[in-house]
PDB file of C-alpha atoms and ligand atoms in Angstrom:
ATOM      1  CA  MET A 106      65.123 -23.248 -28.166  1.00  0.00           C
ATOM      2  CA  SER A 107      66.956 -25.903 -30.126  1.00  0.00           C
ATOM      3  CA  LEU A 108      68.830 -24.724 -33.213  1.00  0.00           C
ATOM      4  CA  ILE A 109      68.871 -28.157 -34.820  1.00  0.00           C
ATOM      5  CA  LEU A 110      66.520 -31.087 -35.265  1.00  0.00           C
ATOM      6  CA  THR A 111      67.694 -34.671 -35.178  1.00  0.00           C
ATOM      7  CA  GLU A 112      66.121 -37.858 -36.352  1.00  0.00           C
ATOM      8  CA  ILE A 113      67.230 -41.469 -36.379  1.00  0.00           C
ATOM      9  CA  GLN A 114      65.869 -44.082 -38.779  1.00  0.00           C
ATOM     10  CA  ASP A 115      67.392 -47.452 -38.008  1.00  0.00           C
ATOM     11  CA  VAL A 116      71.166 -46.726 -38.271  1.00  0.00           C
ATOM     12  CA  ILE A 117      70.909 -43.499 -40.293  1.00  0.00           C
ATOM     13  CA  GLY A 118      71.010 -40.270 -38.290  1.00  0.00           C
ATOM     14  CA  THR A 119      69.929 -36.891 -39.649  1.00  0.00           C
ATOM     15  CA  ILE A 120      70.855 -33.454 -38.329  1.00  0.00           C
ATOM     16  CA  VAL A 121      68.791 -30.560 -39.669  1.00  0.00           C
ATOM     17  CA  ILE A 122      70.405 -27.160 -39.118  1.00  0.00           C
ATOM     18  CA  ASN A 123      67.383 -25.100 -38.256  1.00  0.00           C
ATOM     19  CA  HIS A 124      68.039 -21.449 -37.495  1.00  0.00           C
ATOM     20  CA  PRO A 125      66.514 -19.682 -40.511  1.00  0.00           C
ATOM     21  CA  GLN A 126      66.305 -16.303 -38.696  1.00  0.00           C
ATOM     22  CA  LYS A 127      70.121 -16.121 -38.878  1.00  0.00           C
ATOM     23  CA  ARG A 128      70.308 -18.100 -42.131  1.00  0.00           C
ATOM     24  CA  ASN A 129      71.934 -21.016 -40.295  1.00  0.00           C
ATOM     25  CA  ALA A 130      74.985 -18.924 -39.359  1.00  0.00           C
ATOM     26  CA  LEU A 131      77.305 -21.201 -37.422  1.00  0.00           C
ATOM     27  CA  SER A 132      77.227 -19.724 -33.925  1.00  0.00           C
ATOM     28  CA  GLU A 133      78.959 -21.421 -31.005  1.00  0.00           C
ATOM     29  CA  ALA A 134      75.566 -22.527 -29.674  1.00  0.00           C
ATOM     30  CA  LEU A 135      74.547 -24.051 -33.010  1.00  0.00           C
ATOM     31  CA  ILE A 136      77.879 -25.807 -33.432  1.00  0.00           C
ATOM     32  CA  ASP A 137      77.678 -27.118 -29.889  1.00  0.00           C
ATOM     33  CA  GLU A 138      74.319 -28.712 -30.704  1.00  0.00           C
ATOM     34  CA  ILE A 139      75.653 -30.330 -33.891  1.00  0.00           C
ATOM     35  CA  THR A 140      78.740 -31.745 -32.169  1.00  0.00           C
ATOM     36  CA  THR A 141      76.605 -33.043 -29.289  1.00  0.00           C
ATOM     37  CA  ALA A 142      74.306 -34.744 -31.798  1.00  0.00           C
ATOM     38  CA  LEU A 143      77.309 -36.319 -33.522  1.00  0.00           C
ATOM     39  CA  ASP A 144      78.566 -37.583 -30.142  1.00  0.00           C
ATOM     40  CA  GLN A 145      75.171 -39.148 -29.498  1.00  0.00           C
ATOM     41  CA  PHE A 146      75.130 -40.673 -32.978  1.00  0.00           C
ATOM     42  CA  ARG A 147      78.539 -42.165 -32.225  1.00  0.00           C
ATOM     43  CA  GLU A 148      77.240 -43.750 -29.005  1.00  0.00           C
ATOM     44  CA  GLN A 149      74.205 -45.074 -30.888  1.00  0.00           C
ATOM     45  CA  ASN A 150      76.415 -46.690 -33.543  1.00  0.00           C
ATOM     46  CA  ILE A 151      74.921 -44.645 -36.352  1.00  0.00           C
ATOM     47  CA  ARG A 152      76.393 -45.874 -39.635  1.00  0.00           C
ATOM     48  CA  THR A 153      75.698 -42.820 -41.778  1.00  0.00           C
ATOM     49  CA  ALA A 154      74.917 -39.249 -40.706  1.00  0.00           C
ATOM     50  CA  ILE A 155      73.168 -36.728 -42.934  1.00  0.00           C
ATOM     51  CA  LEU A 156      73.708 -32.999 -42.409  1.00  0.00           C
ATOM     52  CA  ARG A 157      71.120 -30.742 -43.991  1.00  0.00           C
ATOM     53  CA  ALA A 158      69.029 -27.588 -43.752  1.00  0.00           C
ATOM     54  CA  PRO A 159      65.220 -27.763 -43.708  1.00  0.00           C
ATOM     55  CA  ALA A 160      63.685 -28.895 -47.008  1.00  0.00           C
ATOM     56  CA  GLY A 161      63.448 -25.981 -49.429  1.00  0.00           C
ATOM     57  CA  ALA A 162      65.933 -23.766 -47.534  1.00  0.00           C
ATOM     58  CA  LYS A 163      67.281 -20.822 -49.543  1.00  0.00           C
ATOM     59  CA  ILE A 164      70.463 -20.777 -47.440  1.00  0.00           C
ATOM     60  CA  TRP A 165      72.165 -23.990 -46.306  1.00  0.00           C
ATOM     61  CA  SER A 166      74.458 -21.959 -44.055  1.00  0.00           C
ATOM     62  CA  ALA A 167      75.578 -18.317 -44.029  1.00  0.00           C
ATOM     63  CA  GLY A 168      78.922 -19.415 -42.580  1.00  0.00           C
ATOM     64  CA  HIS A 169      80.640 -18.333 -39.419  1.00  0.00           C
ATOM     65  CA  ASP A 170      78.469 -16.214 -37.137  1.00  0.00           C
ATOM     66  CA  VAL A 171      80.148 -12.894 -37.864  1.00  0.00           C
ATOM     67  CA  SER A 172      78.879 -11.375 -34.600  1.00  0.00           C
ATOM     68  CA  GLU A 173      81.052 -13.905 -32.741  1.00  0.00           C
ATOM     69  CA  LEU A 174      84.289 -13.199 -34.622  1.00  0.00           C
ATOM     70  CA  PRO A 175      86.810 -11.620 -32.227  1.00  0.00           C
ATOM     71  CA  ASN A 176      87.901  -8.020 -32.571  1.00  0.00           C
ATOM     72  CA  ARG A 177      91.152  -7.004 -34.193  1.00  0.00           C
ATOM     73  CA  GLY A 178      94.304  -8.473 -32.625  1.00  0.00           C
ATOM     74  CA  ARG A 179      93.066 -12.023 -32.029  1.00  0.00           C
ATOM     75  CA  ASP A 180      93.220 -14.922 -34.472  1.00  0.00           C
ATOM     76  CA  PRO A 181      89.583 -15.380 -35.555  1.00  0.00           C
ATOM     77  CA  LEU A 182      90.122 -18.886 -36.899  1.00  0.00           C
ATOM     78  CA  GLY A 183      92.417 -20.553 -34.360  1.00  0.00           C
ATOM     79  CA  TRP A 184      92.478 -24.200 -33.262  1.00  0.00           C
ATOM     80  CA  GLY A 185      89.791 -23.666 -30.590  1.00  0.00           C
ATOM     81  CA  ASP A 186      87.424 -21.721 -32.866  1.00  0.00           C
ATOM     82  CA  SER A 187      84.027 -23.400 -32.848  1.00  0.00           C
ATOM     83  CA  LEU A 188      84.000 -23.827 -36.629  1.00  0.00           C
ATOM     84  CA  ARG A 189      87.278 -25.734 -36.478  1.00  0.00           C
ATOM     85  CA  ILE A 190      85.806 -27.909 -33.715  1.00  0.00           C
ATOM     86  CA  LEU A 191      82.852 -28.741 -35.973  1.00  0.00           C
ATOM     87  CA  VAL A 192      85.084 -29.486 -38.972  1.00  0.00           C
ATOM     88  CA  ARG A 193      87.145 -31.878 -36.847  1.00  0.00           C
ATOM     89  CA  ALA A 194      84.005 -33.503 -35.380  1.00  0.00           C
ATOM     90  CA  ILE A 195      82.722 -34.275 -38.899  1.00  0.00           C
ATOM     91  CA  GLN A 196      86.097 -35.455 -40.160  1.00  0.00           C
ATOM     92  CA  GLU A 197      86.654 -37.646 -37.088  1.00  0.00           C
ATOM     93  CA  PHE A 198      83.106 -39.035 -36.967  1.00  0.00           C
ATOM     94  CA  PRO A 199      83.674 -42.769 -37.485  1.00  0.00           C
ATOM     95  CA  ALA A 200      81.036 -43.170 -40.200  1.00  0.00           C
ATOM     96  CA  PRO A 201      80.292 -41.300 -43.432  1.00  0.00           C
ATOM     97  CA  VAL A 202      78.640 -37.906 -43.164  1.00  0.00           C
ATOM     98  CA  ILE A 203      76.590 -36.921 -46.217  1.00  0.00           C
ATOM     99  CA  ALA A 204      75.889 -33.235 -46.818  1.00  0.00           C
ATOM    100  CA  LEU A 205      72.431 -32.763 -48.320  1.00  0.00           C
ATOM    101  CA  ILE A 206      72.674 -29.220 -49.604  1.00  0.00           C
ATOM    102  CA  GLU A 207      69.945 -26.838 -50.713  1.00  0.00           C
ATOM    103  CA  GLY A 208      70.628 -23.152 -51.176  1.00  0.00           C
ATOM    104  CA  GLY A 209      73.585 -20.867 -50.624  1.00  0.00           C
ATOM    105  CA  VAL A 210      76.649 -22.068 -48.772  1.00  0.00           C
ATOM    106  CA  TRP A 211      78.774 -19.190 -47.516  1.00  0.00           C
ATOM    107  CA  GLY A 212      82.242 -18.859 -45.981  1.00  0.00           C
ATOM    108  CA  GLY A 213      82.749 -21.313 -43.148  1.00  0.00           C
ATOM    109  CA  GLY A 214      79.638 -23.164 -44.354  1.00  0.00           C
ATOM    110  CA  CYS A 215      81.726 -24.287 -47.358  1.00  0.00           C
ATOM    111  CA  GLU A 216      84.336 -25.735 -45.050  1.00  0.00           C
ATOM    112  CA  VAL A 217      81.695 -27.593 -43.073  1.00  0.00           C
ATOM    113  CA  ALA A 218      80.154 -28.951 -46.283  1.00  0.00           C
ATOM    114  CA  MET A 219      83.584 -29.902 -47.612  1.00  0.00           C
ATOM    115  CA  ALA A 220      84.409 -31.676 -44.338  1.00  0.00           C
ATOM    116  CA  CYS A 221      81.539 -34.036 -45.134  1.00  0.00           C
ATOM    117  CA  ASP A 222      82.394 -37.217 -46.991  1.00  0.00           C
ATOM    118  CA  ILE A 223      79.817 -37.089 -49.787  1.00  0.00           C
ATOM    119  CA  LEU A 224      78.065 -33.947 -51.014  1.00  0.00           C
ATOM    120  CA  VAL A 225      74.723 -33.942 -52.835  1.00  0.00           C
ATOM    121  CA  ALA A 226      73.207 -30.613 -53.854  1.00  0.00           C
ATOM    122  CA  THR A 227      70.201 -29.158 -55.642  1.00  0.00           C
ATOM    123  CA  PRO A 228      70.669 -27.132 -58.861  1.00  0.00           C
ATOM    124  CA  GLU A 229      70.070 -23.862 -56.953  1.00  0.00           C
ATOM    125  CA  THR A 230      72.970 -24.500 -54.573  1.00  0.00           C
ATOM    126  CA  THR A 231      75.917 -22.101 -54.674  1.00  0.00           C
ATOM    127  CA  PHE A 232      79.250 -22.014 -52.848  1.00  0.00           C
ATOM    128  CA  ALA A 233      81.084 -18.805 -51.880  1.00  0.00           C
ATOM    129  CA  ILE A 234      84.349 -18.633 -49.957  1.00  0.00           C
ATOM    130  CA  THR A 235      84.356 -15.245 -48.316  1.00  0.00           C
ATOM    131  CA  PRO A 236      87.326 -14.353 -46.063  1.00  0.00           C
ATOM    132  CA  ALA A 237      88.404 -11.542 -48.417  1.00  0.00           C
ATOM    133  CA  LYS A 238      84.947  -9.945 -48.125  1.00  0.00           C
ATOM    134  CA  LEU A 239      85.488  -9.517 -44.394  1.00  0.00           C
ATOM    135  CA  GLY A 240      89.258  -9.018 -44.224  1.00  0.00           C
ATOM    136  CA  VAL A 241      89.703 -12.384 -42.484  1.00  0.00           C
ATOM    137  CA  PRO A 242      93.054 -14.233 -42.669  1.00  0.00           C
ATOM    138  CA  TYR A 243      92.064 -17.728 -43.738  1.00  0.00           C
ATOM    139  CA  ASN A 244      93.714 -20.429 -41.664  1.00  0.00           C
ATOM    140  CA  LEU A 245      95.948 -23.292 -42.713  1.00  0.00           C
ATOM    141  CA  GLY A 246      93.265 -25.949 -42.230  1.00  0.00           C
ATOM    142  CA  GLY A 247      90.816 -24.036 -44.402  1.00  0.00           C
ATOM    143  CA  ILE A 248      93.367 -23.424 -47.143  1.00  0.00           C
ATOM    144  CA  LEU A 249      94.386 -27.088 -47.094  1.00  0.00           C
ATOM    145  CA  THR A 250      90.749 -28.177 -47.407  1.00  0.00           C
ATOM    146  CA  LEU A 251      90.434 -26.016 -50.514  1.00  0.00           C
ATOM    147  CA  MET A 252      93.704 -27.269 -51.960  1.00  0.00           C
ATOM    148  CA  ASN A 253      92.542 -30.856 -51.489  1.00  0.00           C
ATOM    149  CA  MET A 254      89.142 -30.184 -53.081  1.00  0.00           C
ATOM    150  CA  ILE A 255      89.621 -27.587 -55.804  1.00  0.00           C
ATOM    151  CA  PRO A 256      92.161 -27.000 -58.594  1.00  0.00           C
ATOM    152  CA  LEU A 257      94.467 -24.140 -57.610  1.00  0.00           C
ATOM    153  CA  PRO A 258      93.303 -21.541 -60.178  1.00  0.00           C
ATOM    154  CA  VAL A 259      89.675 -22.092 -59.147  1.00  0.00           C
ATOM    155  CA  ALA A 260      90.529 -21.953 -55.435  1.00  0.00           C
ATOM    156  CA  LYS A 261      92.321 -18.664 -56.104  1.00  0.00           C
ATOM    157  CA  GLU A 262      89.402 -17.248 -58.068  1.00  0.00           C
ATOM    158  CA  MET A 263      86.954 -18.216 -55.323  1.00  0.00           C
ATOM    159  CA  LEU A 264      89.168 -16.774 -52.582  1.00  0.00           C
ATOM    160  CA  PHE A 265      90.028 -13.561 -54.430  1.00  0.00           C
ATOM    161  CA  THR A 266      86.547 -12.739 -55.771  1.00  0.00           C
ATOM    162  CA  ALA A 267      84.495 -14.188 -52.872  1.00  0.00           C
ATOM    163  CA  GLN A 268      81.751 -14.726 -55.488  1.00  0.00           C
ATOM    164  CA  PRO A 269      79.471 -17.779 -55.424  1.00  0.00           C
ATOM    165  CA  ILE A 270      79.979 -20.574 -57.925  1.00  0.00           C
ATOM    166  CA  PRO A 271      76.929 -22.541 -59.121  1.00  0.00           C
ATOM    167  CA  ALA A 272      76.252 -26.199 -58.374  1.00  0.00           C
ATOM    168  CA  THR A 273      77.009 -27.201 -61.985  1.00  0.00           C
ATOM    169  CA  GLN A 274      80.543 -25.820 -61.680  1.00  0.00           C
ATOM    170  CA  ALA A 275      80.981 -27.472 -58.277  1.00  0.00           C
ATOM    171  CA  LEU A 276      79.920 -30.771 -59.866  1.00  0.00           C
ATOM    172  CA  ASN A 277      82.326 -30.372 -62.794  1.00  0.00           C
ATOM    173  CA  LEU A 278      85.142 -29.640 -60.343  1.00  0.00           C
ATOM    174  CA  GLY A 279      84.317 -32.696 -58.231  1.00  0.00           C
ATOM    175  CA  ILE A 280      83.499 -30.618 -55.143  1.00  0.00           C
ATOM    176  CA  ILE A 281      80.088 -32.254 -55.012  1.00  0.00           C
ATOM    177  CA  ASN A 282      79.159 -35.795 -55.961  1.00  0.00           C
ATOM    178  CA  TYR A 283      75.690 -35.235 -57.442  1.00  0.00           C
ATOM    179  CA  ILE A 284      73.125 -32.605 -58.343  1.00  0.00           C
ATOM    180  CA  LYS A 285      69.543 -33.698 -57.726  1.00  0.00           C
ATOM    181  CA  PRO A 286      66.315 -31.698 -58.014  1.00  0.00           C
ATOM    182  CA  PRO A 287      64.683 -30.692 -54.701  1.00  0.00           C
ATOM    183  CA  GLU A 288      61.895 -33.239 -55.093  1.00  0.00           C
ATOM    184  CA  GLU A 289      64.375 -36.109 -55.520  1.00  0.00           C
ATOM    185  CA  ILE A 290      67.312 -35.173 -53.340  1.00  0.00           C
ATOM    186  CA  GLU A 291      66.003 -36.647 -50.108  1.00  0.00           C
ATOM    187  CA  SER A 292      65.174 -40.099 -51.495  1.00  0.00           C
ATOM    188  CA  PHE A 293      68.452 -40.094 -53.412  1.00  0.00           C
ATOM    189  CA  VAL A 294      70.527 -39.300 -50.304  1.00  0.00           C
ATOM    190  CA  TYR A 295      68.729 -41.864 -48.147  1.00  0.00           C
ATOM    191  CA  GLY A 296      69.208 -44.405 -50.956  1.00  0.00           C
ATOM    192  CA  LEU A 297      72.929 -43.655 -50.916  1.00  0.00           C
ATOM    193  CA  ALA A 298      72.978 -44.039 -47.131  1.00  0.00           C
ATOM    194  CA  ALA A 299      71.152 -47.389 -47.481  1.00  0.00           C
ATOM    195  CA  HIS A 300      73.979 -48.653 -49.701  1.00  0.00           C
ATOM    196  CA  ILE A 301      76.557 -47.568 -47.114  1.00  0.00           C
ATOM    197  CA  VAL A 302      74.954 -48.968 -43.982  1.00  0.00           C
ATOM    198  CA  VAL A 303      74.876 -52.574 -45.221  1.00  0.00           C
ATOM    199  CA  ASN A 304      78.664 -52.513 -45.606  1.00  0.00           C
ATOM    200  CA  SER A 305      81.219 -53.118 -42.875  1.00  0.00           C
ATOM    201  CA  PRO A 306      81.210 -50.119 -40.522  1.00  0.00           C
ATOM    202  CA  LEU A 307      84.691 -50.993 -39.295  1.00  0.00           C
ATOM    203  CA  SER A 308      86.146 -51.136 -42.786  1.00  0.00           C
ATOM    204  CA  ILE A 309      84.488 -47.815 -43.650  1.00  0.00           C
ATOM    205  CA  ALA A 310      85.601 -46.108 -40.409  1.00  0.00           C
ATOM    206  CA  VAL A 311      89.188 -47.156 -41.001  1.00  0.00           C
ATOM    207  CA  MET A 312      89.191 -46.079 -44.666  1.00  0.00           C
ATOM    208  CA  LYS A 313      87.694 -42.713 -43.701  1.00  0.00           C
ATOM    209  CA  GLU A 314      90.434 -42.212 -41.115  1.00  0.00           C
ATOM    210  CA  GLU A 315      93.144 -43.378 -43.563  1.00  0.00           C
ATOM    211  CA  LEU A 316      91.925 -40.841 -46.123  1.00  0.00           C
ATOM    212  CA  ARG A 317      91.777 -38.064 -43.510  1.00  0.00           C
ATOM    213  CA  LEU A 318      95.302 -38.750 -42.278  1.00  0.00           C
ATOM    214  CA  LEU A 319      96.764 -39.029 -45.781  1.00  0.00           C
ATOM    215  CA  ALA A 320      94.935 -35.945 -47.073  1.00  0.00           C
ATOM    216  CA  SER A 321      96.446 -33.866 -44.269  1.00  0.00           C
ATOM    217  CA  ALA A 322      99.919 -35.414 -44.537  1.00  0.00           C
ATOM    218  CA  HIS A 323     101.743 -32.337 -45.724  1.00  0.00           C
ATOM    219  CA  ALA A 324     105.282 -31.874 -44.433  1.00  0.00           C
ATOM    220  CA  ILE A 325     105.658 -28.380 -43.008  1.00  0.00           C
ATOM    221  CA  THR A 326     108.742 -26.992 -41.333  1.00  0.00           C
ATOM    222  CA  PRO A 327     108.498 -24.917 -38.142  1.00  0.00           C
ATOM    223  CA  GLU A 328     109.894 -22.009 -40.165  1.00  0.00           C
ATOM    224  CA  LEU A 329     107.177 -22.288 -42.802  1.00  0.00           C
ATOM    225  CA  PHE A 330     104.460 -22.580 -40.138  1.00  0.00           C
ATOM    226  CA  GLU A 331     105.766 -19.502 -38.287  1.00  0.00           C
ATOM    227  CA  ARG A 332     105.991 -17.571 -41.551  1.00  0.00           C
ATOM    228  CA  ILE A 333     102.381 -18.320 -42.493  1.00  0.00           C
ATOM    229  CA  GLN A 334     101.119 -17.532 -39.003  1.00  0.00           C
ATOM    230  CA  GLY A 335     103.098 -14.275 -39.090  1.00  0.00           C
ATOM    231  CA  LEU A 336     101.477 -13.348 -42.408  1.00  0.00           C
ATOM    232  CA  ARG A 337      98.026 -14.118 -41.012  1.00  0.00           C
ATOM    233  CA  ARG A 338      98.744 -12.055 -37.890  1.00  0.00           C
ATOM    234  CA  VAL A 339      99.296  -8.985 -40.067  1.00  0.00           C
ATOM    235  CA  VAL A 340      95.737  -9.448 -41.372  1.00  0.00           C
ATOM    236  CA  TYR A 341      93.910  -9.936 -38.089  1.00  0.00           C
ATOM    237  CA  ASP A 342      95.833  -7.005 -36.556  1.00  0.00           C
ATOM    238  CA  SER A 343      94.860  -4.794 -39.499  1.00  0.00           C
ATOM    239  CA  HIS A 344      92.449  -1.933 -40.045  1.00  0.00           C
ATOM    240  CA  ASP A 345      90.967  -3.945 -42.926  1.00  0.00           C
ATOM    241  CA  TYR A 346      89.852  -6.763 -40.594  1.00  0.00           C
ATOM    242  CA  HIS A 347      88.318  -4.218 -38.210  1.00  0.00           C
ATOM    243  CA  GLU A 348      86.641  -2.506 -41.174  1.00  0.00           C
ATOM    244  CA  GLY A 349      85.297  -5.806 -42.584  1.00  0.00           C
ATOM    245  CA  LEU A 350      83.605  -6.712 -39.303  1.00  0.00           C
ATOM    246  CA  SER A 351      82.310  -3.166 -38.717  1.00  0.00           C
ATOM    247  CA  ALA A 352      80.845  -3.004 -42.225  1.00  0.00           C
ATOM    248  CA  PHE A 353      79.033  -6.332 -41.757  1.00  0.00           C
ATOM    249  CA  ARG A 354      77.591  -5.215 -38.417  1.00  0.00           C
ATOM    250  CA  GLU A 355      76.548  -1.849 -39.868  1.00  0.00           C
ATOM    251  CA  LYS A 356      75.109  -3.509 -43.018  1.00  0.00           C
ATOM    252  CA  ARG A 357      77.237  -1.410 -45.403  1.00  0.00           C
ATOM    253  CA  LYS A 358      79.960  -2.044 -47.966  1.00  0.00           C
ATOM    254  CA  PRO A 359      83.468  -2.159 -46.466  1.00  0.00           C
ATOM    255  CA  ARG A 360      86.104   0.420 -47.426  1.00  0.00           C
ATOM    256  CA  PHE A 361      89.324  -1.573 -47.471  1.00  0.00           C
ATOM    257  CA  THR A 362      92.646   0.275 -47.635  1.00  0.00           C
ATOM    258  CA  GLY A 363      95.101  -2.632 -47.433  1.00  0.00           C
ATOM    259  CA  ALA A 364      96.476  -1.444 -44.103  1.00  0.00           C
TER     260      ALA A 364
HETATM  261  O1  YXS B 562      69.377  -8.188 -39.314  1.00  0.00           O
HETATM  262  P1  YXS B 562      69.080  -9.464 -38.572  1.00  0.00           P
HETATM  263  O2  YXS B 562      69.302  -9.406 -37.092  1.00  0.00           O
HETATM  264  O3  YXS B 562      67.743 -10.064 -38.951  1.00  0.00           O
HETATM  265  O4  YXS B 562      70.165 -10.534 -39.088  1.00  0.00           O
HETATM  266  C1  YXS B 562      70.300 -10.826 -40.459  1.00  0.00           C
HETATM  267  C2  YXS B 562      71.771 -11.064 -40.741  1.00  0.00           C
HETATM  268  O5  YXS B 562      72.632 -10.163 -40.056  1.00  0.00           O
HETATM  269  C3  YXS B 562      71.948 -12.479 -40.171  1.00  0.00           C
HETATM  270  N1  YXS B 562      73.102 -13.139 -40.766  1.00  0.00           N
HETATM  271  C4  YXS B 562      74.214 -13.419 -40.085  1.00  0.00           C
HETATM  272  N2  YXS B 562      74.553 -13.197 -38.816  1.00  0.00           N
HETATM  273  C5  YXS B 562      75.784 -13.597 -38.436  1.00  0.00           C
HETATM  274  N3  YXS B 562      76.659 -14.187 -39.250  1.00  0.00           N
HETATM  275  C6  YXS B 562      76.365 -14.442 -40.531  1.00  0.00           C
HETATM  276  N4  YXS B 562      77.245 -15.041 -41.327  1.00  0.00           N
HETATM  277  C7  YXS B 562      75.079 -14.037 -41.016  1.00  0.00           C
HETATM  278  N5  YXS B 562      74.442 -14.095 -42.211  1.00  0.00           N
HETATM  279  C8  YXS B 562      73.241 -13.548 -42.032  1.00  0.00           C
HETATM  280  O6  YXS B 562      70.761 -13.157 -40.559  1.00  0.00           O
HETATM  281  C9  YXS B 562      69.689 -12.210 -40.696  1.00  0.00           C
HETATM  282  C10 YXS B 562      69.094 -12.376 -42.072  1.00  0.00           C
HETATM  283  O7  YXS B 562      70.096 -11.971 -43.012  1.00  0.00           O
HETATM  284  P2  YXS B 562      69.764 -11.218 -44.364  1.00  0.00           P
HETATM  285  O8  YXS B 562      68.668 -10.233 -44.157  1.00  0.00           O
HETATM  286  O9  YXS B 562      71.068 -10.744 -44.923  1.00  0.00           O
HETATM  287  O10 YXS B 562      69.188 -12.456 -45.234  1.00  0.00           O
HETATM  288  P3  YXS B 562      69.084 -12.600 -46.813  1.00  0.00           P
HETATM  289  O11 YXS B 562      68.230 -13.795 -47.035  1.00  0.00           O
HETATM  290  O12 YXS B 562      68.704 -11.315 -47.464  1.00  0.00           O
HETATM  291  O13 YXS B 562      70.557 -12.952 -47.312  1.00  0.00           O
HETATM  292  C11 YXS B 562      71.130 -14.184 -46.945  1.00  0.00           C
HETATM  293  C12 YXS B 562      72.677 -14.089 -47.133  1.00  0.00           C
HETATM  294  C13 YXS B 562      73.274 -15.395 -46.624  1.00  0.00           C
HETATM  295  C14 YXS B 562      72.963 -13.942 -48.638  1.00  0.00           C
HETATM  296  C15 YXS B 562      73.209 -12.860 -46.354  1.00  0.00           C
HETATM  297  O14 YXS B 562      72.697 -12.922 -45.027  1.00  0.00           O
HETATM  298  C16 YXS B 562      74.693 -12.824 -46.293  1.00  0.00           C
HETATM  299  O15 YXS B 562      75.364 -12.400 -47.262  1.00  0.00           O
HETATM  300  N6  YXS B 562      75.264 -13.255 -45.157  1.00  0.00           N
HETATM  301  C17 YXS B 562      76.705 -13.246 -44.962  1.00  0.00           C
HETATM  302  C18 YXS B 562      77.343 -14.334 -45.778  1.00  0.00           C
HETATM  303  C19 YXS B 562      78.848 -14.358 -45.501  1.00  0.00           C
HETATM  304  O16 YXS B 562      79.561 -13.471 -45.950  1.00  0.00           O
HETATM  305  N7  YXS B 562      79.283 -15.363 -44.748  1.00  0.00           N
HETATM  306  C20 YXS B 562      80.651 -15.483 -44.322  1.00  0.00           C
HETATM  307  C21 YXS B 562      80.685 -15.364 -42.846  1.00  0.00           C
HETATM  308  S1  YXS B 562      82.361 -15.268 -42.262  1.00  0.00           S
HETATM  309  C22 YXS B 562      82.960 -16.829 -42.397  1.00  0.00           C
HETATM  310  O17 YXS B 562      82.262 -17.765 -42.646  1.00  0.00           O
HETATM  311  C23 YXS B 562      84.447 -17.081 -42.155  1.00  0.00           C
HETATM  312  C24 YXS B 562      85.015 -16.182 -41.165  1.00  0.00           C
HETATM  313  S2  YXS B 562      85.280 -16.985 -43.714  1.00  0.00           S
HETATM  314  O18 YXS B 562      84.581 -16.012 -44.544  1.00  0.00           O
HETATM  315  O19 YXS B 562      86.643 -16.639 -43.450  1.00  0.00           O
HETATM  316  O20 YXS B 562      85.181 -18.339 -44.287  1.00  0.00           O
END
């Protein structure tokens, strides 16, 4: 059974993440379908892609599929992790990707949404960044995304509390471009796409790539990289990480000890 739906209207392609039973948790299989759809869109010269959940969804995405996170002792968010593959596929897609967001966006779902170029959300949308809830050591790419999108004190609050922020706050912070009511969001997003697709696709593709390269152009010494990776290793080797995953699987509150 397919976990997504796709639709093409002229040069606008839509991907609907459609696995409500697991609240659109980003499993490897689901991510594989999205990246395959993006590859097909690329071949079909799609000029704007729209990434959304089904109309009226309560959860846009519950984030990383926790059941697929590796056990203690292995980096859960390494280069080859499927979520990172999806983030790169969106960022490297040579046309704008618009996130049409309804409902809760959790954990890795935030990174996927923030990898999109333009974000439009309904008033009920919320964003929660959750590694601390699970004892996960957030990776450099994820942290950099936040630092590029959110003022530092807010990024810290979101990371440390793991509590959702409402769409109005996300709008004020510039994380999202617009808030639109559910009955208007679709026509608004397709109207936005219509403005994009009449412009030069080559000019847009190059500007998107310029922005991506410049936004990630942070000088980092080998020493600094090793230090951060060493810090992260302490977390994914820890009892807390094991406890976070166990608690999720057992549907109970975690008992973190800091060890
Ligand atoms: O019990 P069944 O088999 O029906 O499955 C339940 C949930 O276990 C499953 N599910 C998930 N499975 C894997 N990974 C997930 N992230 C996930 N989320 C949900 O979906 C079925 C229905 O869930 P249920 O009953 O809780 O639905 P609900 O409508 O009452 O509540 C919806 C949520 C989204 C509020 C709730 O499911 C939830 O809190 N989910 C976890 C949200 C979360 O903490 N996501 C972060 C995942 S970790 C991640 O993204 C990165 C590693 S990080 O955090 O570092 O960025």
